[in-house]
Coordinates of C-alpha atoms and ligand atoms in Angstrom, one line a residue:
M1 CA 0.0 0.0 0.0
R2 CA 2.8 2.3 0.9
N3 CA 4.4 1.8 -2.4
L4 CA 1.3 2.5 -4.4
W5 CA 0.8 5.6 -2.4
A6 CA 4.3 6.8 -2.8
S7 CA 4.4 6.1 -6.5
L8 CA 1.0 7.9 -6.9
S9 CA 2.1 11.0 -5.1
L10 CA 5.6 11.2 -6.5
G11 CA 4.7 10.0 -9.9
L12 CA 1.8 12.4 -10.3
A13 CA 3.9 15.3 -9.2
S14 CA 6.6 14.6 -11.7
T15 CA 4.1 14.5 -14.6
Y16 CA 3.1 18.0 -13.8
A17 CA 6.7 19.1 -13.5
S18 CA 7.7 17.6 -16.8
G19 CA 4.5 18.8 -18.5
K20 CA 4.0 15.3 -19.9
D21 CA 0.8 13.8 -18.6
T22 CA -0.2 10.4 -19.6
K23 CA -3.5 9.5 -18.1
P24 CA -6.5 12.0 -18.3
S25 CA -7.2 11.5 -14.6
V26 CA -3.7 12.8 -14.0
Q27 CA -3.8 15.5 -16.6
N28 CA -7.1 17.0 -15.3
S29 CA -6.6 16.5 -11.6
N30 CA -6.6 20.3 -11.2
H31 CA -10.1 20.5 -12.8
I32 CA -11.3 17.5 -10.8
F33 CA -10.0 19.1 -7.6
N34 CA -11.9 22.3 -8.5
A35 CA -15.1 20.3 -9.2
I36 CA -14.8 18.7 -5.7
H37 CA -14.0 22.0 -4.1
S38 CA -16.9 23.9 -5.8
S39 CA -19.5 21.2 -5.6
M40 CA -22.8 22.5 -4.1
R41 CA -21.2 26.0 -3.8
Q42 CA -22.7 28.8 -5.8
W43 CA -19.5 30.7 -6.2
G44 CA -17.1 28.3 -7.8
S45 CA -19.9 26.5 -9.7
S46 CA -21.0 29.9 -11.3
L47 CA -17.4 30.6 -12.5
I48 CA -16.7 27.0 -13.6
H49 CA -20.1 26.7 -15.2
N50 CA -19.7 23.7 -17.5
G51 CA -20.1 20.8 -15.2
M52 CA -18.3 17.7 -16.3
S53 CA -19.1 15.5 -13.2
L54 CA -21.9 13.5 -11.6
F55 CA -22.3 13.0 -7.9
L56 CA -24.7 11.0 -5.9
A57 CA -26.5 13.4 -3.6
T58 CA -28.8 13.0 -0.6
V59 CA -31.3 15.6 0.6
P60 CA -32.6 14.5 4.0
K61 CA -36.2 14.0 4.9
G62 CA -37.8 17.1 6.2
V63 CA -35.7 19.8 4.6
E64 CA -37.8 22.8 3.4
L65 CA -38.0 23.1 -0.4
Y66 CA -39.9 25.7 -2.4
H67 CA -42.0 25.8 -5.4
G68 CA -43.6 28.9 -7.0
T69 CA -46.7 28.5 -9.1
S70 CA -50.0 30.2 -10.1
E71 CA -51.9 27.3 -8.4
P72 CA -53.1 27.1 -4.8
A73 CA -53.4 23.3 -5.0
R74 CA -50.5 21.0 -4.3
I75 CA -48.5 20.1 -7.4
N76 CA -48.1 16.5 -8.6
G77 CA -45.9 15.0 -11.2
T78 CA -42.4 16.0 -12.3
E79 CA -41.6 19.5 -11.3
W80 CA -39.0 21.9 -10.0
L81 CA -38.0 22.7 -6.4
A82 CA -35.8 25.5 -5.2
F83 CA -33.6 25.5 -2.1
E84 CA -34.2 29.2 -1.5
P85 CA -37.7 30.7 -1.3
E86 CA -36.5 33.8 -3.2
H87 CA -35.8 31.6 -6.2
A88 CA -39.3 30.0 -6.1
L89 CA -41.0 33.3 -5.6
V90 CA -39.9 34.4 -9.1
F91 CA -42.4 31.8 -10.3
A92 CA -45.1 32.5 -7.8
R93 CA -47.2 34.5 -10.1
S94 CA -50.5 34.3 -11.8
H95 CA -50.7 33.0 -15.3
R96 CA -53.6 35.3 -16.1
G97 CA -52.9 38.7 -14.6
P98 CA -50.2 40.8 -16.2
P99 CA -46.7 40.6 -14.7
P100 CA -46.7 42.7 -11.6
G101 CA -46.1 46.4 -12.0
R102 CA -46.6 46.2 -15.7
G103 CA -49.1 47.7 -18.0
G104 CA -49.2 48.9 -21.5
P105 CA -47.6 47.5 -24.6
P106 CA -44.4 45.5 -24.5
E107 CA -41.5 47.8 -23.9
P108 CA -38.5 47.6 -26.2
E109 CA -36.1 47.9 -23.2
R110 CA -36.0 46.5 -19.8
H111 CA -34.0 47.4 -16.9
P112 CA -32.0 44.5 -15.4
H113 CA -33.5 45.0 -12.0
D114 CA -37.0 44.4 -13.4
D115 CA -38.1 40.9 -12.7
E116 CA -37.9 40.1 -16.4
A117 CA -34.1 40.2 -16.1
W118 CA -34.3 37.1 -14.0
H119 CA -36.3 35.2 -16.5
P120 CA -34.5 32.9 -18.8
P121 CA -34.0 32.7 -21.6
E122 CA -33.7 36.0 -23.3
R123 CA -34.2 34.6 -26.8
F124 CA -37.5 33.1 -26.1
D125 CA -38.6 36.1 -24.3
E126 CA -37.5 38.4 -27.1
R127 CA -39.8 36.5 -29.5
S128 CA -42.7 36.3 -27.3
R129 CA -42.3 39.9 -26.3
Y130 CA -42.3 41.3 -29.7
M131 CA -44.3 38.9 -31.7
P132 CA -47.1 37.5 -29.5
W133 CA -49.6 38.2 -32.2
H134 CA -47.9 36.4 -35.0
G135 CA -49.2 33.0 -34.1
D136 CA -45.8 31.6 -35.1
S137 CA -44.2 28.6 -33.5
A138 CA -43.6 30.4 -30.3
C139 CA -47.3 30.7 -29.8
D140 CA -48.3 27.2 -30.7
D141 CA -48.0 25.9 -27.2
L142 CA -50.7 28.2 -26.1
E143 CA -53.3 26.8 -28.4
P144 CA -56.0 24.8 -26.7
R145 CA -55.5 21.8 -28.8
H146 CA -52.5 20.9 -26.6
P147 CA -54.3 20.3 -23.4
R148 CA -51.4 18.7 -21.8
H149 CA -49.5 21.9 -21.3
D150 CA -52.4 24.2 -21.2
D151 CA -53.9 22.4 -18.3
R152 CA -50.8 22.4 -16.4
P153 CA -50.4 25.3 -14.0
L154 CA -47.7 27.8 -14.4
T155 CA -44.9 26.5 -12.4
H156 CA -41.3 26.6 -11.9
T157 CA -40.4 25.4 -15.3
A158 CA -38.8 27.5 -17.9
G159 CA -41.1 26.2 -20.5
Q160 CA -44.3 26.9 -18.7
R161 CA -42.9 30.2 -17.6
A162 CA -42.3 31.2 -21.2
R163 CA -45.7 30.0 -22.3
A164 CA -47.3 31.9 -19.4
R165 CA -45.6 35.0 -20.4
M166 CA -47.0 34.6 -23.8
Q167 CA -50.4 34.4 -22.3
H168 CA -49.8 37.6 -20.3
E169 CA -48.9 39.4 -23.5
Q170 CA -51.7 38.0 -25.5
Q171 CA -54.3 38.8 -22.9
R172 CA -52.9 42.2 -22.5
L173 CA -53.1 42.8 -26.2
F174 CA -56.3 41.1 -27.1
I175 CA -58.4 40.5 -24.0
E176 CA -59.5 43.2 -21.7
E177 CA -57.4 43.4 -18.6
N178 CA -60.4 42.2 -16.6
S179 CA -58.7 39.5 -14.6
P180 CA -60.5 39.4 -11.3
E181 CA -58.6 40.1 -8.1
D182 CA -58.4 36.4 -7.3
Q183 CA -56.4 35.7 -10.4
S184 CA -53.7 38.2 -10.1
Y185 CA -51.3 36.5 -7.7
G186 CA -49.4 33.3 -7.4
Y187 CA -48.5 30.9 -4.6
L188 CA -45.4 29.9 -2.7
H189 CA -45.5 26.2 -1.9
T190 CA -43.3 24.8 0.9
Y191 CA -42.7 21.1 0.7
Q192 CA -40.8 18.6 2.7
P193 CA -39.4 15.3 1.5
K194 CA -41.2 12.3 3.0
K195 CA -37.9 10.4 3.0
D196 CA -34.2 11.1 2.2
L197 CA -34.1 12.0 -1.5
R198 CA -31.5 10.2 -3.6
L199 CA -30.5 12.5 -6.4
L200 CA -28.0 12.8 -9.2
Y201 CA -26.2 16.0 -8.9
I202 CA -25.0 17.5 -12.2
D203 CA -22.4 20.1 -11.3
G204 CA -21.6 23.6 -12.7
Q205 CA -24.5 25.8 -13.8
S206 CA -26.3 22.8 -15.1
A207 CA -29.8 24.5 -15.0
A208 CA -28.5 27.3 -17.2
K209 CA -30.3 27.0 -20.5
S210 CA -27.2 28.3 -22.4
D211 CA -25.3 27.1 -25.4
K212 CA -21.9 27.6 -23.7
G213 CA -21.7 24.0 -22.5
T214 CA -23.7 24.1 -19.3
L215 CA -26.1 21.5 -20.8
D216 CA -23.5 19.1 -22.2
M217 CA -23.7 16.6 -19.4
Q218 CA -27.5 16.4 -19.9
D219 CA -28.0 16.8 -23.6
I220 CA -24.9 15.1 -24.9
V221 CA -24.2 12.5 -22.3
L222 CA -27.1 11.5 -20.1
L223 CA -29.7 11.9 -22.9
H224 CA -27.3 10.6 -25.5
D225 CA -29.9 8.2 -26.9
N226 CA -32.7 10.8 -26.7
P227 CA -31.2 14.2 -27.2
P228 CA -33.6 17.1 -27.0
P229 CA -34.8 17.7 -30.6
K230 CA -33.0 20.5 -32.3
G231 CA -35.0 23.6 -32.0
A232 CA -36.8 22.2 -29.1
D233 CA -37.2 25.7 -27.7
D234 CA -39.3 27.9 -29.9
H235 CA -38.2 27.3 -33.4
P236 CA -40.3 26.1 -36.3
P237 CA -39.5 22.4 -36.2
L238 CA -41.6 22.3 -33.1
R239 CA -44.6 22.6 -35.2
E240 CA -44.2 19.2 -36.6
P241 CA -45.9 16.5 -34.5
S242 CA -43.6 13.6 -33.6
K243 CA -44.2 10.1 -35.0
D244 CA -46.7 9.2 -32.4
G245 CA -48.8 12.2 -33.2
H246 CA -48.1 14.0 -30.0
R247 CA -46.4 17.3 -30.0
R248 CA -43.0 17.2 -28.5
P249 CA -42.7 19.1 -25.3
G250 CA -41.3 22.5 -25.8
G251 CA -40.0 25.2 -23.5
P252 CA -36.9 27.1 -23.9
M253 CA -34.1 24.8 -25.0
G254 CA -36.2 21.8 -24.4
E255 CA -36.4 22.1 -20.7
V256 CA -39.6 20.2 -20.2
Y257 CA -38.4 17.4 -22.5
R258 CA -35.1 17.3 -20.7
A259 CA -36.8 16.8 -17.3
E260 CA -39.2 14.1 -18.6
K261 CA -36.4 12.2 -20.3
L262 CA -34.1 12.4 -17.3
C263 CA -36.9 11.0 -15.1
E264 CA -37.6 8.3 -17.6
L265 CA -33.9 7.3 -17.4
A266 CA -34.1 7.3 -13.6
Q267 CA -37.1 5.0 -13.7
T268 CA -36.0 2.5 -16.3
E269 CA -32.2 2.4 -16.8
W270 CA -31.5 3.2 -13.1
Q271 CA -34.3 1.0 -11.7
G272 CA -36.0 3.8 -9.8
Q273 CA -32.9 4.3 -7.7
I274 CA -32.8 8.1 -8.4
D275 CA -35.6 10.3 -7.3
G276 CA -34.5 13.4 -9.2
F277 CA -31.8 15.7 -10.4
L278 CA -29.9 18.4 -8.6
R279 CA -28.8 21.3 -10.7
M280 CA -27.9 25.0 -10.3
E281 CA -28.8 28.3 -11.9
L282 CA -29.6 31.5 -9.8
G283 CA -29.9 29.1 -6.9
F284 CA -29.7 25.3 -6.6
E285 CA -32.8 23.4 -7.6
I286 CA -34.2 19.9 -8.0
I287 CA -36.0 18.3 -10.8
L288 CA -38.1 15.9 -8.7
C289 CA -39.6 13.1 -10.7
S290 CA -42.7 12.6 -8.5
F291 CA -43.9 15.3 -6.3
E292 CA -46.9 13.3 -5.0
R293 CA -44.7 10.3 -4.0
D294 CA -41.9 12.2 -2.3
L295 CA -43.2 15.4 -0.8
D296 CA -45.5 16.5 2.0
V297 CA -47.0 19.9 1.9
K298 CA -45.8 22.1 4.7
R299 CA -47.8 25.1 3.7
I300 CA -49.1 26.9 0.7
T301 CA -49.2 30.7 0.9
R302 CA -50.4 33.4 -1.4
A303 CA -47.6 35.6 -2.7
T304 CA -47.9 39.3 -3.0
S305 CA -47.0 41.1 -6.1
Q306 CA -44.5 43.0 -4.1
D307 CA -42.5 39.8 -3.8
M308 CA -41.9 40.1 -7.4
G309 CA -42.0 43.8 -8.1
G310 CA -38.9 45.2 -9.7
S311 CA -39.0 48.7 -8.4
S312 CA -36.6 50.1 -5.9
G313 CA -38.2 52.1 -3.3
P314 CA -36.2 55.0 -1.7
G315 CA -33.4 53.4 0.1
G316 CA -34.6 49.9 -0.8
N317 CA -32.5 47.6 -2.8
G318 CA -35.1 46.3 -5.3
N319 CA -36.0 42.8 -6.0
G320 CA -33.0 42.1 -8.2
L321 CA -30.5 42.7 -5.5
N322 CA -32.6 40.9 -3.0
Y323 CA -32.8 37.8 -5.1
Y324 CA -29.1 37.9 -5.9
Q325 CA -28.3 38.4 -2.2
A326 CA -30.2 35.2 -1.4
V327 CA -28.3 33.4 -4.1
A328 CA -25.0 34.9 -2.9
S329 CA -25.6 33.7 0.6
R330 CA -24.9 30.2 -0.7
F331 CA -21.7 31.2 -2.5
D332 CA -19.7 29.0 0.0
G333 CA -22.1 26.1 0.3
I334 CA -25.8 25.2 0.3
G335 CA -25.4 25.0 4.1
G336 CA -27.3 23.3 6.9
H337 CA -26.4 19.8 5.7
R338 CA -29.2 20.1 3.2
V339 CA -27.3 18.1 0.7
T340 CA -24.7 15.4 1.2
L341 CA -22.5 14.4 -1.7
S342 CA -20.7 11.1 -2.1
Y343 CA -17.1 12.0 -3.0
D344 CA -15.7 8.5 -3.0
N345 CA -17.5 7.4 -6.1
F346 CA -18.4 10.4 -8.2
I347 CA -17.6 10.2 -11.9
S348 CA -16.2 12.8 -14.2
L349 CA -15.7 13.3 -17.9
F350 CA -12.4 14.9 -16.9
A351 CA -11.2 11.5 -15.8
A352 CA -12.6 9.5 -18.7
E353 CA -10.1 9.2 -21.6
G354 CA -11.1 11.3 -24.6
A355 CA -14.5 12.2 -23.2
M356 CA -14.1 16.0 -23.2
T357 CA -12.1 18.7 -24.8
F358 CA -11.4 22.4 -24.1
N359 CA -12.8 24.8 -26.6
E360 CA -11.1 27.9 -28.0
K361 CA -12.3 29.8 -24.9
K362 CA -10.8 27.1 -22.7
L363 CA -14.2 25.9 -21.6
P364 CA -14.6 22.2 -21.1
R365 CA -17.0 20.6 -23.5
A366 CA -18.3 17.0 -23.6
R367 CA -17.4 15.2 -26.8
N368 CA -20.3 13.7 -28.6
D369 CA -18.7 10.3 -29.2
S370 CA -21.0 7.4 -28.8
N371 CA -18.5 4.8 -27.8
I372 CA -17.0 6.9 -25.0
I373 CA -20.3 8.1 -23.8
R374 CA -21.7 4.5 -23.6
T375 CA -18.8 3.6 -21.4
F376 CA -19.4 6.6 -19.2
L377 CA -23.1 5.8 -19.0
T378 CA -22.3 2.3 -17.9
A379 CA -20.1 3.8 -15.1
T380 CA -22.9 6.1 -14.2
K381 CA -25.3 3.2 -13.8
E382 CA -22.8 1.3 -11.7
M383 CA -22.3 4.3 -9.4
I384 CA -26.1 4.6 -9.0
L385 CA -26.8 0.9 -8.4
Q386 CA -23.9 0.1 -6.1
P387 CA -24.5 -0.1 -2.4
P388 CA -23.6 3.0 -0.4
T389 CA -20.0 3.4 0.7
T390 CA -19.4 2.2 4.2
D391 CA -16.7 4.6 5.3
P392 CA -17.3 7.8 3.2
K393 CA -14.5 10.4 3.0
D394 CA -15.3 14.0 2.7
W395 CA -12.8 15.0 0.0
Q396 CA -14.3 18.5 -0.2
A397 CA -13.2 19.0 3.4
V398 CA -9.7 17.9 2.4
A399 CA -9.7 20.2 -0.6
D400 CA -10.8 23.1 1.7
M401 CA -7.8 22.5 4.0
V402 CA -5.5 22.8 1.0
V403 CA -7.2 25.9 -0.5
T404 CA -7.5 27.8 2.7
K405 CA -3.9 27.1 3.6
Y406 CA -2.3 28.0 0.3
A407 CA -4.6 30.4 -1.6
D408 CA -3.3 33.6 -0.1
R409 CA 0.3 32.4 0.0
I410 CA 0.4 31.5 -3.6
Q411 CA -1.5 34.6 -4.7
Y412 CA 1.0 36.8 -2.8
L413 CA 4.1 35.0 -4.3
A414 CA 2.6 35.0 -7.8
S415 CA 1.7 38.7 -7.6
G416 CA 5.3 39.9 -8.0
D417 CA 5.1 41.9 -4.8
V418 CA 8.0 40.0 -3.4
D419 CA 10.5 41.5 -5.7
N420 CA 13.8 39.9 -4.8
L421 CA 15.0 36.3 -4.6
K422 CA 16.1 36.5 -1.0
S423 CA 12.7 37.5 0.3
F424 CA 11.0 35.1 -2.0
K425 CA 13.0 32.2 -0.7
A426 CA 12.4 33.3 2.9
E427 CA 8.7 33.2 2.3
L428 CA 8.9 29.7 0.8
R429 CA 11.1 28.4 3.5
Q430 CA 8.7 29.5 6.1
L431 CA 6.0 27.6 4.3
L432 CA 8.0 24.4 4.1
R433 CA 9.8 24.5 7.5
P434 CA 7.3 22.1 9.2
F435 CA 8.1 19.4 6.8
I436 CA 11.8 19.5 6.9
D437 CA 14.1 17.4 9.1
Y438 CA 17.0 19.9 9.3
G439 CA 19.3 17.1 10.6
N440 CA 18.6 14.9 7.6
R441 CA 17.5 16.8 4.5
N442 CA 15.6 14.7 1.9
T443 CA 13.6 16.7 -0.6
T444 CA 11.5 13.7 -1.7
L445 CA 10.4 13.1 1.9
E446 CA 9.8 16.8 2.5
I447 CA 7.4 17.1 -0.5
H448 CA 5.8 13.9 0.6
R449 CA 5.1 15.1 4.1
C450 CA 3.9 18.4 2.9
A451 CA 1.5 16.9 0.4
T452 CA 0.0 14.3 2.7
Q453 CA -0.6 16.6 5.6
Y454 CA -4.3 16.6 5.0
V455 CA -4.8 13.7 2.7
P456 CA -5.9 10.4 4.3
E457 CA -4.0 7.4 3.3
L458 CA -4.8 6.0 -0.1
S459 CA -5.6 2.5 -0.8
S460 CA -5.7 0.5 -4.0
S461 CA -9.4 1.2 -4.2
S462 CA -9.0 5.0 -3.9
G463 CA -11.1 6.8 -6.4
V464 CA -10.7 9.7 -8.6
A465 CA -11.2 12.2 -5.8
A466 CA -8.4 10.8 -3.7
V467 CA -6.0 10.6 -6.5
S468 CA -6.8 14.1 -7.8
V469 CA -6.6 15.8 -4.4
L470 CA -3.3 14.1 -3.6
N471 CA -2.0 15.1 -7.0
V472 CA -2.9 18.7 -6.5
A473 CA -1.4 18.8 -3.0
T474 CA 1.8 17.2 -4.3
T475 CA 2.1 19.6 -7.2
I476 CA 1.8 22.5 -4.8
C477 CA 4.4 21.2 -2.4
S478 CA 6.8 20.2 -5.1
T479 CA 6.5 23.5 -6.9
L480 CA 7.1 25.4 -3.8
S481 CA 10.0 23.2 -2.9
N482 CA 11.5 23.7 -6.3
A483 CA 11.0 27.4 -6.3
A484 CA 12.8 27.6 -2.9
E485 CA 15.8 26.2 -4.7
A486 CA 15.5 28.6 -7.7
S487 CA 18.7 30.4 -8.7
T488 CA 17.0 33.5 -10.0
H489 CA 14.0 35.6 -8.9
K490 CA 12.4 35.2 -12.3
E491 CA 12.6 31.4 -12.1
A492 CA 11.0 31.4 -8.7
L493 CA 8.3 33.8 -9.8
D494 CA 7.6 31.8 -13.0
R495 CA 7.2 28.6 -11.1
T496 CA 4.7 30.1 -8.7
Q497 CA 2.8 31.9 -11.4
S498 CA 2.4 28.8 -13.5
L499 CA 1.3 26.9 -10.4
K500 CA -1.4 29.5 -9.8
S501 CA -2.7 29.4 -13.4
W502 CA -2.7 25.6 -13.3
L503 CA -4.7 25.5 -10.1
A504 CA -7.1 28.2 -11.3
W505 CA -8.9 28.4 -7.9
P506 CA -12.2 30.3 -8.1
I507 CA -11.4 31.9 -4.8
W508 CA -8.9 34.1 -6.6
K509 CA -11.7 35.9 -8.4
R510 CA -13.7 36.6 -5.3
C511 CA -14.1 40.3 -4.4
R512 CA -12.5 41.3 -1.2
G513 CA -14.5 43.5 1.2
C514 CA -17.8 44.3 -0.4
G515 CA -20.0 46.6 1.6
Y516 CA -22.9 45.2 3.5
N517 CA -25.3 46.6 0.9
E518 CA -23.3 45.0 -1.9
V519 CA -22.9 41.6 -3.5
C520 CA -19.8 40.2 -5.3
F521 CA -21.4 39.8 -8.7
V522 CA -20.4 37.0 -10.9
P523 CA -22.4 36.1 -14.1
I524 CA -25.0 33.5 -13.4
W525 CA -27.2 32.7 -16.3
P526 CA -28.9 34.7 -17.8
M527 CA -27.1 37.7 -16.2
G528 CA -23.7 39.4 -16.6
G529 CA -21.0 40.3 -19.0
E530 CA -17.6 39.0 -20.0
Q531 CA -15.8 41.5 -17.9
E532 CA -17.7 40.4 -14.8
H533 CA -16.7 36.8 -15.4
E534 CA -13.1 37.8 -15.6
H535 CA -13.3 40.2 -12.8
P536 CA -16.3 39.8 -10.5
R537 CA -17.0 43.0 -8.6
C538 CA -19.0 44.5 -5.7
V539 CA -22.4 45.7 -6.9
S540 CA -25.1 47.4 -4.9
N541 CA -27.6 48.0 -7.7
M542 CA -28.5 45.4 -10.4
S543 CA -28.7 48.2 -13.0
E544 CA -24.9 48.4 -12.8
I545 CA -24.4 45.0 -14.3
S546 CA -23.5 44.4 -17.9
R547 CA -24.7 41.9 -20.5
G548 CA -23.4 39.6 -23.1
Y549 CA -21.8 36.8 -21.2
W550 CA -24.5 34.3 -22.1
G551 CA -24.8 35.4 -25.8
D552 CA -27.4 38.0 -25.2
R553 CA -26.6 41.1 -27.1
G554 CA -25.1 44.3 -26.0
P555 CA -22.6 45.0 -23.3
G556 CA -24.5 47.8 -21.5
P557 CA -27.1 47.4 -18.8
H558 CA -29.7 49.5 -20.6
H559 CA -29.4 48.0 -24.0
R560 CA -31.1 45.0 -25.4
S561 CA -31.3 43.9 -29.0
K562 CA -34.7 43.0 -30.4
S563 CA -33.4 40.2 -32.7
S564 CA -33.5 36.7 -31.4
N565 CA -30.3 34.7 -31.5
K566 CA -30.9 31.6 -33.5
N567 CA -27.7 30.0 -32.6
D568 CA -29.2 27.5 -30.2
L569 CA -27.7 24.4 -28.8
R570 CA -25.1 23.1 -31.2
Ligands
NAG601 C1 -52.0 15.0 -6.1 O1 -51.7 13.9 -5.4 C2 -52.4 13.8 -4.1 C3 -51.8 12.7 -3.3 O2 -51.8 11.5 -4.1 C4 -53.9 13.7 -4.4 O3 -54.6 13.7 -3.2 C5 -54.3 14.9 -5.2 O4 -55.7 14.8 -5.5 C6 -53.5 15.1 -6.4 N1 -53.8 16.4 -7.0 C7 -54.1 16.5 -8.3 C8 -54.3 17.9 -8.7 O5 -54.1 15.6 -9.1
NAG602 C1 -24.7 13.8 -30.9 O1 -24.5 13.1 -32.0 C2 -25.6 12.4 -32.5 C3 -25.2 11.5 -33.6 O2 -24.3 12.2 -34.5 C4 -26.7 13.4 -32.9 O3 -27.8 12.8 -33.4 C5 -27.0 14.3 -31.7 O4 -27.9 15.3 -32.0 C6 -25.8 14.9 -31.1 N1 -26.1 15.5 -29.8 C7 -26.1 16.8 -29.6 C8 -26.6 17.3 -28.3 O5 -25.6 17.6 -30.4
NAG603 C1 -30.1 51.9 -9.3 O1 -29.6 52.5 -10.5 C2 -30.6 53.1 -11.3 C3 -30.0 53.5 -12.6 O2 -28.8 54.1 -12.4 C4 -31.3 54.2 -10.5 O3 -32.3 54.8 -11.2 C5 -31.8 53.6 -9.2 O4 -32.3 54.7 -8.4 C6 -30.7 52.9 -8.4 N1 -31.3 52.3 -7.2 C7 -30.8 52.3 -6.0 C8 -31.5 51.7 -4.9 O5 -29.8 53.0 -5.8
NAG604 C1 14.9 10.2 0.6 O1 13.9 9.3 1.1 C2 13.4 8.3 0.3 C3 12.2 7.7 0.9 O2 12.5 7.3 2.2 C4 14.6 7.4 0.0 O3 14.1 6.4 -0.9 C5 15.7 8.1 -0.6 O4 16.8 7.3 -0.8 C6 16.1 9.3 0.3 N1 17.1 10.1 -0.4 C7 18.3 10.5 0.1 C8 19.1 11.4 -0.7 O5 18.5 10.1 1.2

């Protein structure tokens, strides 16, 4: 065991040093480490938004979960649940009355702190907003000959949301605004699981209906044999009925289809062992396959339109900031043990040979290669069907020890602020001192002691988490040790800078010291601009944020193009 362990740690470190990686699990251990570290955390998962990994997750019985809808009656079937009530409240609105605080014809421009700004996806909204009267494909779902969707209440689904918005617009334009009082509000449902929910967590911003790769794990991998039909959002192909004569479920970027097919997979292929799917957008959420089987109603309350109003009163912070604050409160974790992940046996495309690539923007993308995907799906099934691990290790806690210890140190050394070799080496020696036997110097042993400080002993059955965390720790320690022996200041600085860029820890993009009336803003679909992804910043007013990161047009906060972007999916 000791040999295996030593060869792992030392072997992996040297592959980094030589730049010649052999196995993907080794090559991508920095990315796997970051996936572990950012799992169930809104901050890192927002930055590293293309999730390449799947984890088994448990949500304990009794945890409060929220659902916003137009209906006062309990919801059954496959639906969406939020972990934060602010998230669900966005959907707690009537499907008859106009959106709160709105009147008059569609406006060509919206301010980002309007509630509209929170509503995905821009493209669909653009069409519905400007062409509700055209009766084109975007409107088809509203026609009564499709009772399946019409009869369903407006709920926390992107598809239903978009359809409901169409209804608002149509009613506003064609029907008198005569909706009676009792139709002008929505409901916040609070549910509690009847049992521990067993979920499949898809990491990154996996609920972001974007074409940047956030849906790769779902659309390319999990639904490989049933990918959402091209143009499953709002485009003309939707008009054609499928073979069985039924219309295909629509919704922006196939959201309803996706949920139904994922639950079908859970029921058949995975023998009912998965109750739903855990994903993230502006807040973590669950696609729960059967509300009636798994949930008790805790309460159902009527929401006020103020809950959703976009206006900022004097001194108030408006709904936009309030919602983002609720989301940001989970930057460092979902909290309260509301979700437990299994780190011993998660699986990742990063670790599967040839399963992913990095695109020109260095974003990880799943490769649509059937042979590789089938192997990965077999591994997914094995993970789901195997009995629970007896002695689970919290690899995220180990990763945390490494990050909290080294983040500031590495950032300082890589900053160039330490401008001479003597001081640089002094810093490094302070860091390494605890691991050195000054009566018997042995660099190999020193690196080994440093790297294994927090890493539990590995065994031959250690999984990808163990190997990746150990590899990252070893790489840090060996780089620091090498830099401590550098003969020039430039060499020492280069080594620490390349270490920092290889690690790419999300914490290095975190704002420092925002005011209590501010949030550290990072783009979360559908909000934000490129600049803010590069340099998240403190923001006190959502009208300050820019656009464009998710492919919406226009960099400025007050600009929105009318044209819809047709470049959907891939
Ligand atoms: C939902 O399921 C519950 C429990 O099975 C049932 O009592 C209720 O009538 C159902 N509601 C609807 C709208 O179908
Ligand atoms: C993946 O490739 C298959 C076969 O070429 C294709 O039918 C499918 O649409 C692709 N999936 C996605 C999400 O592009
Ligand atoms: C937010 O910014 C907008 C536009 O600059 C301004 O009209 C509004 O008053 C600001 N709100 C707050 C609460 O400062
Ligand atoms: C350093 O320690 C390792 C592991 O115990 C050992 O194999 C190696 O020979 C030592 N090197 C020196 C120079 O003593």
